[in-house]
Amino acid sequence: MEDTIVPLAQATNASASRERLTATPAPARPCRLGGCASADGSTDVPAALWEKVKRHPCYSVEAHHFFARMHVAVAPRCNIQCHYCNRKFDCTNESRPGVVSERLTPEEAERKVLAVAARMPQLSVVGIAGPGDALANAAATFETCERIAARLPDVSLCLSTNGLALSEHIDAIKARNIGHLTITLNALDPQIAAQIYGWIVIDRKRYAGVDAARILLDRQIDGLKAAVAAGLLVKVNSVLIPGINDRHLREVNAEVRRLGAFLHNIMPLISDPAHGTYFGLSGQRGPTPEELRAVQEAVSGGARLMMHCRQCRADAVGLLGDDCGSEFGRASAPPAASDDRAARQAYRDFVDREQGHRRQASAAAAAALKRSAGGGGTLIAVCTKGSGRINQHFGHAKEFQIFEADRSGVRLIGHRRTQHYCQGGDGDDEVLERTIKALDGITVVLCARIGACPKARLAAAGIRVVDEYAFEYIETAVARLLAADAATRRSVADIA
Ligand code: CLF
Ligand code: SF4
């Protein structure tokens, strides 16, 4: 737990030491990908919308450095069959494959949420994302939302759905003050959709083929329109499936924008025969990171893109990318007495101050990069456990956040997974080799600390690891690094 979350007291002290900085918002940075999930926070979305996203780690890149979400797995059934899903595994729409540890009743979900809230002041959102479809389990979903709203009114509620049953539940969603909704929309064309879905069920009747696809798409679009009209903040997820919908997603993105969704999340298909899915067993592969990036670039200028999705489990808990769900279960019990609402408010006050400081640092970094960065983008991998800082040892990283830096600024463009290299004080060579592969194309790794051996091994693979900027803001560190490199190049040129 200590590794995943900045303790409140520590975070507050860190903030106090930086009180001399003022909370000046940074100017919006241009982004080649057309705006990335409210990358700059309060400056790149209208004020009313910012209030709705500023503590949602999926809807705001900035929020994802600070705030945690948790999923409660109260929705086991599904009303459609996606070719990338096996019922024994998490909903691929909103999770990475992996069996949900346990399914919960609404009552169990309430207890688990209270237990997490008591230990995690960063908790800001509770979502229902499977393992089936939230609205194919409407009674359990809504009872869970009611229970959580009654106990934790300051925590937001979020649902994920395939959209088949959405229109009929819009009023119920609104009535329960569920403000954020994700709809998975993989295609607009029924011929393409028919290659993605096996069947759908409506009123106990099963449909298949293009007919099923047409019904599903009509309902998804109707639901999306109704959700937007009802004032919900809608995110659309699309699974990128090479050879099936890769060329089509530009059209989907344009429609997502036209229909008024806030965000479009293009996620890579996760396909593995071991998961027992239709795609996994039929050899349908997922996209490479380059293919995903190419599609994201191709939709540039359309709907705002989410670039920091972790395709999390249907029972995930914690900051995105740092799941601590295994620490909580059905048996987790909230403490007898806990003033966790006050702790959440104190943490939110800290984050408000910290984000102000961070925006100011980002603005200074962007100005510095205009002077020092080259024209081409530099890809930098960062070890972080949150707060937008370089605050994790290389050997403790389970993922690297990937940033691109050029004259227009520093942008989060994704993440790459790895495993803990450091195993009880010793490094695992096999893990290091896999990590080097995962860092393909990365120029520099920024971390809080690294040992001499792994540093040398990475250097031999052409990857520089820098730990001089430990605990600095990521943007500040990147700007200082590139400025130092530019100064070195100038000195070398002078000598030559
Ligand atoms: Fe959960 Fe989804 Fe709500 Fe977030 S996840 S229901 S919107 S609270 Fe987030 Fe996870 Fe990606 Fe989903 S990182 S899979 S987008
Ligand atoms: Fe699986 Fe989710 Fe698709 Fe249902 S909607 S089949 S649970 S991926």
Coordinates of C-alpha atoms and ligand atoms in Angstrom, one line a residue:
M1 CA 0.0 0.0 0.0
E2 CA 2.8 2.5 0.9
D3 CA 4.2 1.9 -2.6
T4 CA 1.1 2.8 -4.4
I5 CA -0.4 5.8 -2.6
V6 CA 1.3 8.9 -1.2
P7 CA 0.3 9.0 2.5
L8 CA -1.8 12.0 3.2
A9 CA 0.5 13.4 5.9
Q10 CA 3.5 13.1 3.7
A11 CA 1.7 14.6 0.7
T12 CA 0.5 17.5 2.8
N13 CA 4.0 18.2 4.2
A14 CA 5.4 18.1 0.7
S15 CA 2.9 20.7 -0.3
A16 CA 3.7 22.9 2.7
S17 CA 7.3 23.1 1.7
R18 CA 6.3 24.5 -1.7
E19 CA 3.8 27.0 -0.5
R20 CA 5.9 29.9 -1.9
L21 CA 4.7 28.9 -5.4
T22 CA 1.4 30.5 -6.5
A23 CA -1.5 28.7 -8.1
T24 CA -1.2 30.2 -11.6
P25 CA -2.8 28.0 -14.3
A26 CA -0.6 27.2 -17.3
P27 CA -1.6 28.2 -20.8
A28 CA -3.1 25.3 -22.9
R29 CA -0.4 23.4 -24.8
P30 CA -1.0 22.4 -28.4
C31 CA -1.2 18.7 -28.8
R32 CA -0.8 16.8 -32.0
L33 CA -3.4 14.4 -30.9
G34 CA -6.1 17.0 -30.6
G35 CA -6.4 17.3 -26.9
C36 CA -5.8 14.4 -24.5
A37 CA -8.4 13.8 -21.8
S38 CA -8.1 17.2 -20.4
A39 CA -4.3 17.1 -20.3
D40 CA -3.9 20.6 -18.9
G41 CA -6.7 20.5 -16.5
S42 CA -8.7 23.7 -15.9
T43 CA -7.3 25.5 -18.9
D44 CA -8.4 23.1 -21.7
V45 CA -12.0 22.5 -20.9
P46 CA -14.8 24.9 -20.0
A47 CA -15.1 25.6 -16.3
A48 CA -18.4 23.8 -15.8
L49 CA -16.9 20.7 -17.4
W50 CA -13.7 20.9 -15.4
E51 CA -15.7 20.7 -12.2
K52 CA -17.0 17.4 -13.5
V53 CA -13.7 15.9 -14.5
K54 CA -11.1 17.4 -12.2
R55 CA -11.2 14.4 -9.8
H56 CA -12.0 11.7 -12.3
P57 CA -8.7 9.8 -13.1
C58 CA -10.1 8.5 -16.4
Y59 CA -11.5 11.8 -17.7
S60 CA -8.5 14.0 -16.7
V61 CA -4.8 13.2 -17.2
E62 CA -4.0 15.6 -14.5
A63 CA -6.5 13.9 -12.1
H64 CA -5.0 10.5 -12.8
H65 CA -1.7 11.5 -11.1
F66 CA -3.6 12.1 -7.9
F67 CA -7.0 10.4 -7.7
A68 CA -8.0 6.7 -7.4
R69 CA -11.0 4.9 -8.6
M70 CA -12.3 1.5 -7.6
H71 CA -14.5 -0.9 -9.4
V72 CA -17.1 -3.1 -7.7
A73 CA -17.8 -6.3 -9.5
V74 CA -21.5 -6.6 -9.0
A75 CA -22.5 -7.1 -12.7
P76 CA -21.6 -10.7 -13.8
R77 CA -24.1 -11.2 -16.7
C78 CA -23.9 -9.8 -20.2
N79 CA -26.4 -9.3 -23.0
I80 CA -24.0 -9.5 -25.9
Q81 CA -21.0 -11.6 -26.9
C82 CA -17.9 -9.7 -28.0
H83 CA -15.4 -11.8 -29.9
Y84 CA -12.7 -10.4 -27.5
C85 CA -14.4 -11.5 -24.3
N86 CA -14.6 -14.8 -22.4
R87 CA -17.1 -14.7 -19.5
K88 CA -14.5 -16.2 -17.2
F89 CA -12.4 -13.1 -17.7
D90 CA -12.8 -9.5 -17.0
C91 CA -14.8 -7.3 -19.4
T92 CA -12.2 -6.4 -22.0
N93 CA -14.1 -3.1 -22.6
E94 CA -12.9 -1.9 -19.2
S95 CA -10.3 -4.3 -18.0
R96 CA -7.4 -6.4 -18.8
P97 CA -8.0 -10.1 -19.0
G98 CA -7.8 -11.8 -15.6
V99 CA -10.4 -13.5 -13.6
V100 CA -12.3 -11.3 -11.3
S101 CA -11.2 -12.4 -7.9
E102 CA -14.7 -12.3 -6.5
R103 CA -18.2 -11.1 -7.5
L104 CA -20.0 -9.0 -5.0
T105 CA -23.5 -8.4 -3.9
P106 CA -24.5 -4.8 -3.5
E107 CA -24.2 -5.1 0.2
E108 CA -20.7 -6.6 -0.1
A109 CA -19.8 -3.9 -2.5
E110 CA -20.9 -1.2 -0.1
R111 CA -18.7 -2.7 2.7
K112 CA -15.7 -3.0 0.4
V113 CA -16.1 0.6 -0.8
L114 CA -16.3 1.8 2.8
A115 CA -13.2 -0.3 3.7
V116 CA -11.2 1.2 0.7
A117 CA -12.4 4.7 1.5
A118 CA -11.2 4.5 5.1
R119 CA -7.7 3.7 3.9
M120 CA -7.5 5.7 0.7
P121 CA -8.3 9.4 0.8
Q122 CA -7.4 9.5 -2.9
L123 CA -10.6 7.6 -3.7
S124 CA -12.8 9.9 -5.8
V125 CA -14.8 7.6 -8.1
V126 CA -16.6 4.2 -7.8
G127 CA -17.3 2.5 -11.1
I128 CA -19.2 -0.5 -12.2
A129 CA -17.4 -2.0 -15.1
G130 CA -18.4 -5.7 -15.1
P131 CA -17.2 -8.3 -15.2
G132 CA -20.3 -8.4 -17.5
D133 CA -22.4 -5.4 -18.5
A134 CA -23.5 -2.9 -15.8
L135 CA -27.0 -2.5 -17.4
A136 CA -27.5 -6.2 -18.0
N137 CA -27.5 -6.3 -14.2
A138 CA -29.5 -3.2 -13.7
A139 CA -31.0 -4.0 -10.4
A140 CA -27.7 -4.9 -8.7
T141 CA -26.0 -1.9 -10.4
F142 CA -28.5 0.6 -9.2
E143 CA -28.8 -0.8 -5.7
T144 CA -25.1 -0.6 -5.4
C145 CA -25.0 3.0 -6.6
E146 CA -27.8 3.9 -4.1
R147 CA -25.9 2.3 -1.2
I148 CA -22.7 4.1 -2.1
A149 CA -24.3 7.4 -2.6
A150 CA -26.0 7.2 0.8
R151 CA -22.7 6.4 2.6
L152 CA -20.2 8.4 0.5
P153 CA -22.0 11.3 -1.2
D154 CA -18.7 13.1 -2.0
V155 CA -17.5 10.2 -4.2
S156 CA -18.6 10.2 -7.9
L157 CA -20.4 7.3 -9.6
C158 CA -19.4 5.9 -13.0
L159 CA -20.8 3.2 -15.2
S160 CA -19.5 1.3 -18.2
T161 CA -21.9 -0.4 -20.7
N162 CA -22.0 -1.9 -24.1
G163 CA -25.0 0.3 -24.8
L164 CA -27.5 -2.3 -25.7
A165 CA -29.8 -1.5 -22.8
L166 CA -28.8 2.1 -22.3
S167 CA -31.7 4.1 -23.6
E168 CA -34.2 2.4 -21.3
H169 CA -32.0 3.2 -18.3
I170 CA -31.1 6.8 -18.8
D171 CA -33.8 8.1 -16.4
A172 CA -32.6 5.6 -13.7
I173 CA -29.0 6.7 -14.2
K174 CA -29.9 10.3 -13.9
A175 CA -32.1 9.7 -10.8
R176 CA -29.1 8.1 -9.1
N177 CA -26.8 11.0 -9.8
I178 CA -24.4 8.9 -11.9
G179 CA -22.5 11.5 -13.7
H180 CA -20.0 9.6 -15.9
L181 CA -20.9 7.0 -18.4
T182 CA -18.7 4.9 -20.8
I183 CA -20.2 3.3 -23.9
T184 CA -18.2 0.9 -25.9
L185 CA -18.6 1.6 -29.6
N186 CA -16.3 -0.4 -31.9
A187 CA -17.9 0.5 -35.3
L188 CA -20.7 2.4 -37.0
D189 CA -20.9 0.0 -40.0
P190 CA -23.0 -3.2 -39.3
Q191 CA -20.8 -5.2 -41.7
I192 CA -17.8 -4.3 -39.6
A193 CA -19.6 -4.8 -36.3
A194 CA -20.8 -8.2 -37.4
Q195 CA -17.1 -9.3 -37.4
I196 CA -16.7 -8.2 -33.7
Y197 CA -19.9 -9.5 -32.0
G198 CA -21.2 -13.0 -31.9
W199 CA -24.7 -12.4 -30.8
I200 CA -27.0 -10.1 -28.7
V201 CA -30.0 -10.9 -26.6
I202 CA -33.0 -8.7 -26.2
D203 CA -36.1 -9.9 -24.2
R204 CA -34.7 -13.4 -24.1
K205 CA -34.4 -13.5 -27.9
R206 CA -31.0 -14.0 -29.5
Y207 CA -29.9 -12.3 -32.7
A208 CA -26.7 -12.9 -34.6
G209 CA -24.8 -11.7 -37.7
V210 CA -25.4 -8.3 -39.4
D211 CA -29.0 -8.1 -38.0
A212 CA -27.6 -8.3 -34.5
A213 CA -24.9 -5.8 -35.3
R214 CA -27.4 -3.3 -36.8
I215 CA -29.7 -3.5 -33.7
L216 CA -26.7 -3.1 -31.4
L217 CA -25.3 -0.1 -33.2
D218 CA -28.7 1.6 -33.4
R219 CA -29.1 1.2 -29.7
Q220 CA -25.6 2.3 -28.9
I221 CA -26.1 5.5 -30.9
D222 CA -29.6 6.2 -29.5
G223 CA -28.2 5.6 -26.0
L224 CA -25.2 7.9 -26.6
K225 CA -27.6 10.7 -27.8
A226 CA -29.9 10.2 -24.9
A227 CA -27.0 10.2 -22.4
V228 CA -25.6 13.5 -23.8
A229 CA -29.0 15.0 -23.9
A230 CA -29.5 14.1 -20.2
G231 CA -26.3 15.9 -19.3
L232 CA -24.1 12.8 -18.5
L233 CA -20.4 13.1 -19.2
V234 CA -19.9 10.4 -21.8
K235 CA -16.8 8.6 -22.8
V236 CA -16.7 6.2 -25.7
N237 CA -14.4 3.3 -25.7
S238 CA -13.4 1.6 -29.0
V239 CA -11.3 -1.6 -29.2
L240 CA -8.8 -1.3 -32.0
I241 CA -8.8 -4.6 -33.9
P242 CA -6.2 -4.7 -36.8
G243 CA -7.7 -5.6 -40.1
I244 CA -11.3 -5.2 -38.9
N245 CA -11.9 -1.7 -37.6
D246 CA -8.5 0.0 -37.7
R247 CA -9.3 2.1 -40.8
H248 CA -12.9 2.7 -39.6
L249 CA -12.1 4.3 -36.2
R250 CA -11.5 7.7 -37.8
E251 CA -15.2 7.7 -38.8
V252 CA -16.1 6.5 -35.3
N253 CA -14.1 9.3 -33.7
A254 CA -15.7 11.9 -35.9
E255 CA -19.1 10.6 -34.9
V256 CA -18.2 10.5 -31.2
R257 CA -17.3 14.2 -31.5
R258 CA -20.4 15.1 -33.5
L259 CA -22.7 13.4 -31.0
G260 CA -21.2 15.3 -28.1
A261 CA -19.2 12.7 -26.1
F262 CA -16.5 14.2 -24.0
L263 CA -13.8 11.7 -24.7
H264 CA -12.8 8.9 -27.0
N265 CA -10.6 6.1 -25.7
I266 CA -9.1 3.9 -28.4
M267 CA -7.8 0.8 -26.7
P268 CA -5.7 -2.0 -28.2
L269 CA -7.3 -5.4 -28.5
I270 CA -5.8 -7.8 -26.0
S271 CA -5.8 -11.2 -27.6
D272 CA -4.3 -14.4 -26.3
P273 CA -5.4 -18.0 -27.0
A274 CA -5.0 -18.6 -23.3
H275 CA -8.0 -16.4 -22.6
G276 CA -10.2 -18.6 -24.6
T277 CA -11.8 -15.8 -26.6
Y278 CA -13.0 -16.1 -30.2
F279 CA -10.4 -13.7 -31.4
G280 CA -7.7 -15.3 -29.2
L281 CA -8.5 -18.8 -30.6
S282 CA -8.9 -17.7 -34.2
G283 CA -5.5 -16.0 -34.3
Q284 CA -6.8 -12.4 -34.5
R285 CA -3.9 -10.3 -33.2
G286 CA -3.9 -7.0 -31.3
P287 CA -2.2 -3.9 -32.6
T288 CA 1.4 -3.1 -31.9
P289 CA 2.1 0.1 -30.0
E290 CA 3.1 1.8 -33.3
E291 CA -0.2 0.8 -34.9
L292 CA -2.2 2.1 -31.9
R293 CA -0.2 5.3 -32.1
A294 CA -0.8 5.6 -35.9
V295 CA -4.6 5.3 -35.4
Q296 CA -4.5 7.9 -32.6
E297 CA -2.5 10.2 -34.8
A298 CA -4.9 9.6 -37.7
V299 CA -7.9 10.8 -35.7
S300 CA -6.1 14.0 -34.7
G301 CA -8.4 16.9 -34.6
G302 CA -11.5 14.9 -33.9
A303 CA -12.9 13.9 -30.5
R304 CA -10.6 14.5 -27.5
L305 CA -8.6 11.3 -26.9
M306 CA -7.9 9.5 -23.7
M307 CA -4.2 8.4 -23.8
H308 CA -3.8 7.0 -20.3
C309 CA -6.3 4.1 -20.1
R310 CA -4.9 1.0 -18.3
Q311 CA -7.6 -1.4 -19.4
C312 CA -8.2 -2.2 -15.8
R313 CA -9.8 -5.1 -14.1
A314 CA -13.4 -5.1 -13.2
D315 CA -12.4 -5.1 -9.6
A316 CA -9.5 -2.7 -9.8
V317 CA -8.7 -0.4 -6.9
G318 CA -6.3 2.5 -6.7
L319 CA -4.5 4.9 -8.9
L320 CA -4.6 3.9 -12.6
G321 CA -1.7 1.6 -13.3
D322 CA -1.1 0.8 -9.7
D323 CA -3.8 -1.7 -8.8
C324 CA -4.0 -2.6 -5.1
G325 CA -7.3 -4.5 -5.5
S326 CA -5.8 -7.7 -4.1
E327 CA -5.4 -5.9 -0.8
F328 CA -9.2 -5.7 -0.5
G329 CA -12.0 -8.2 -0.8
R330 CA -15.4 -9.2 0.2
A331 CA -14.2 -9.7 3.7
S332 CA -12.7 -6.3 4.0
A333 CA -14.4 -4.4 6.7
P334 CA -14.4 -0.7 7.3
P335 CA -13.1 0.4 10.7
A336 CA -15.6 0.9 13.4
A337 CA -15.0 4.7 13.5
S338 CA -13.4 6.6 10.6
D339 CA -13.7 10.2 9.6
D340 CA -12.7 9.4 6.0
R341 CA -14.8 12.2 4.5
A342 CA -12.6 14.7 6.3
A343 CA -9.5 12.9 5.2
R344 CA -10.7 13.0 1.6
Q345 CA -11.5 16.7 1.8
A346 CA -8.0 17.4 3.3
Y347 CA -6.4 15.4 0.4
R348 CA -8.5 17.3 -2.2
D349 CA -7.4 20.6 -0.7
F350 CA -3.8 19.4 -0.9
V351 CA -4.3 18.4 -4.5
D352 CA -5.9 21.7 -5.4
R353 CA -2.7 23.5 -4.1
E354 CA -0.4 20.9 -5.6
Q355 CA -2.0 21.1 -9.1
G356 CA -1.6 24.8 -9.0
H357 CA 2.1 24.4 -8.4
R358 CA 2.3 21.7 -11.0
R359 CA 0.6 23.9 -13.6
Q360 CA 3.0 26.7 -12.9
A361 CA 6.0 24.3 -13.2
S362 CA 4.6 22.9 -16.5
A363 CA 4.3 26.4 -17.9
A364 CA 7.9 27.1 -17.0
A365 CA 8.9 23.8 -18.5
A366 CA 7.0 24.5 -21.7
A367 CA 8.7 27.9 -22.1
A368 CA 12.1 26.3 -21.5
L369 CA 11.4 23.5 -24.1
K370 CA 10.6 26.1 -26.7
R371 CA 14.2 27.3 -26.3
S372 CA 16.0 24.0 -25.9
A373 CA 14.1 21.1 -27.4
G374 CA 14.8 19.8 -30.9
G375 CA 12.1 19.6 -33.6
G376 CA 11.6 15.9 -33.3
G377 CA 9.9 14.4 -30.3
T378 CA 12.0 12.7 -27.7
L379 CA 10.3 9.6 -26.0
I380 CA 10.9 9.5 -22.3
A381 CA 9.9 6.7 -19.9
V382 CA 9.1 7.8 -16.3
C383 CA 9.0 5.8 -13.1
T384 CA 6.2 7.4 -10.9
K385 CA 3.8 6.3 -8.2
G386 CA 1.6 9.4 -8.7
S387 CA 1.5 13.1 -7.9
G388 CA 3.0 13.9 -11.3
R389 CA 6.5 13.4 -9.9
I390 CA 9.5 11.2 -10.5
N391 CA 9.2 9.4 -7.3
Q392 CA 9.7 5.7 -7.9
H393 CA 12.8 3.6 -8.0
F394 CA 13.5 1.8 -11.3
G395 CA 13.4 -1.6 -9.6
H396 CA 10.0 -1.0 -8.1
A397 CA 8.3 0.1 -11.4
K398 CA 5.4 -2.0 -12.7
E399 CA 4.9 0.3 -15.6
F400 CA 6.5 3.3 -17.2
Q401 CA 4.6 6.4 -18.2
I402 CA 5.7 7.4 -21.6
F403 CA 6.0 11.1 -22.4
E404 CA 6.8 12.8 -25.7
A405 CA 8.8 16.1 -25.5
D406 CA 9.4 18.6 -28.2
R407 CA 9.3 22.3 -28.7
S408 CA 5.5 22.4 -28.0
G409 CA 5.8 20.8 -24.6
V410 CA 5.7 17.5 -22.7
R411 CA 2.7 15.1 -23.3
L412 CA 1.7 11.8 -21.8
I413 CA 1.2 9.5 -24.8
G414 CA 0.8 6.1 -23.0
H415 CA 2.4 3.6 -20.8
R416 CA 4.4 0.4 -21.0
R417 CA 4.1 -2.4 -18.6
T418 CA 6.9 -4.2 -16.9
Q419 CA 7.5 -6.2 -13.7
H420 CA 9.3 -5.4 -10.5
Y421 CA 13.0 -5.7 -11.4
C422 CA 14.1 -5.6 -7.8
Q423 CA 13.2 -8.8 -6.0
G424 CA 14.0 -8.6 -2.3
G425 CA 17.2 -6.7 -2.8
D426 CA 18.4 -8.6 -5.9
G427 CA 17.7 -7.8 -9.5
D428 CA 16.0 -10.3 -11.8
D429 CA 18.0 -10.5 -15.0
E430 CA 15.1 -12.0 -17.0
V431 CA 12.8 -9.2 -15.9
L432 CA 15.5 -6.7 -16.9
E433 CA 15.7 -8.2 -20.4
R434 CA 11.9 -8.0 -20.8
T435 CA 12.0 -4.5 -19.5
I436 CA 14.6 -3.5 -22.1
K437 CA 12.3 -4.9 -24.8
A438 CA 9.4 -3.0 -23.4
L439 CA 11.4 0.2 -23.6
D440 CA 12.0 -0.2 -27.3
G441 CA 12.3 3.2 -29.0
I442 CA 12.7 5.0 -25.6
T443 CA 15.7 7.4 -25.4
V444 CA 15.8 8.2 -21.7
V445 CA 14.3 6.7 -18.5
L446 CA 13.7 9.1 -15.6
C447 CA 13.5 7.5 -12.1
A448 CA 14.1 8.3 -8.5
R449 CA 17.0 5.8 -8.2
I450 CA 18.7 3.0 -10.0
G451 CA 21.5 0.6 -9.2
A452 CA 24.8 0.6 -11.1
C453 CA 24.2 -2.8 -12.7
P454 CA 20.9 -2.3 -14.3
K455 CA 21.9 1.2 -15.3
A456 CA 24.9 -0.2 -17.2
R457 CA 22.8 -2.9 -18.8
L458 CA 20.3 -0.4 -20.1
A459 CA 23.1 1.9 -21.3
A460 CA 24.5 -1.1 -23.3
A461 CA 21.1 -1.4 -24.9
G462 CA 21.2 2.3 -25.8
I463 CA 18.8 3.5 -23.1
R464 CA 20.0 6.3 -20.8
V465 CA 18.7 6.2 -17.2
V466 CA 18.8 9.5 -15.2
D467 CA 18.0 9.7 -11.5
E468 CA 19.3 13.3 -10.9
Y469 CA 15.7 14.7 -11.0
A470 CA 14.3 12.5 -8.2
F471 CA 11.0 13.9 -6.8
E472 CA 10.8 16.8 -9.3
Y473 CA 7.7 17.3 -11.4
I474 CA 7.9 15.2 -14.6
E475 CA 7.6 18.2 -16.9
T476 CA 10.3 20.2 -15.0
A477 CA 12.6 17.2 -15.1
V478 CA 12.2 16.7 -18.8
A479 CA 12.8 20.4 -19.5
R480 CA 15.9 20.4 -17.3
L481 CA 17.2 17.2 -19.0
L482 CA 16.7 18.5 -22.5
A483 CA 18.2 21.9 -21.6
A484 CA 21.3 20.2 -20.1
D485 CA 21.6 18.0 -23.3
A486 CA 21.3 21.1 -25.5
A487 CA 24.0 22.9 -23.4
T488 CA 26.3 19.8 -23.7
R489 CA 25.8 19.8 -27.5
R490 CA 26.7 23.5 -27.7
S491 CA 29.9 22.9 -25.6
V492 CA 30.9 20.0 -27.9
A493 CA 30.2 22.2 -31.0
D494 CA 32.3 25.0 -29.5
I495 CA 35.2 22.8 -28.8
A496 CA 35.0 21.3 -32.3
Ligands
CLF1 FE1 -13.9 2.7 -14.2 FE2 -14.2 3.2 -16.7 FE3 -15.4 4.7 -14.9 FE4 -12.8 4.8 -15.2 S1 -12.0 2.7 -15.7 S2 -15.8 2.6 -15.3 S3 -14.3 5.4 -16.7 S4 -13.9 4.6 -13.2 FE5 -10.5 4.2 -16.9 FE6 -9.9 1.7 -16.5 FE7 -9.5 2.8 -18.9 FE8 -11.9 2.3 -18.0 S5 -8.5 3.4 -17.0 S6 -10.4 0.8 -18.4 S7 -11.2 4.2 -19.0
SF4_2 FE1 -17.6 -9.2 -22.5 FE2 -18.1 -6.6 -21.9 FE3 -18.4 -7.5 -24.4 FE4 -20.1 -8.2 -22.5 S1 -19.8 -6.2 -23.3 S2 -19.2 -9.6 -24.0 S3 -18.8 -8.5 -20.7 S4 -16.5 -7.4 -23.3

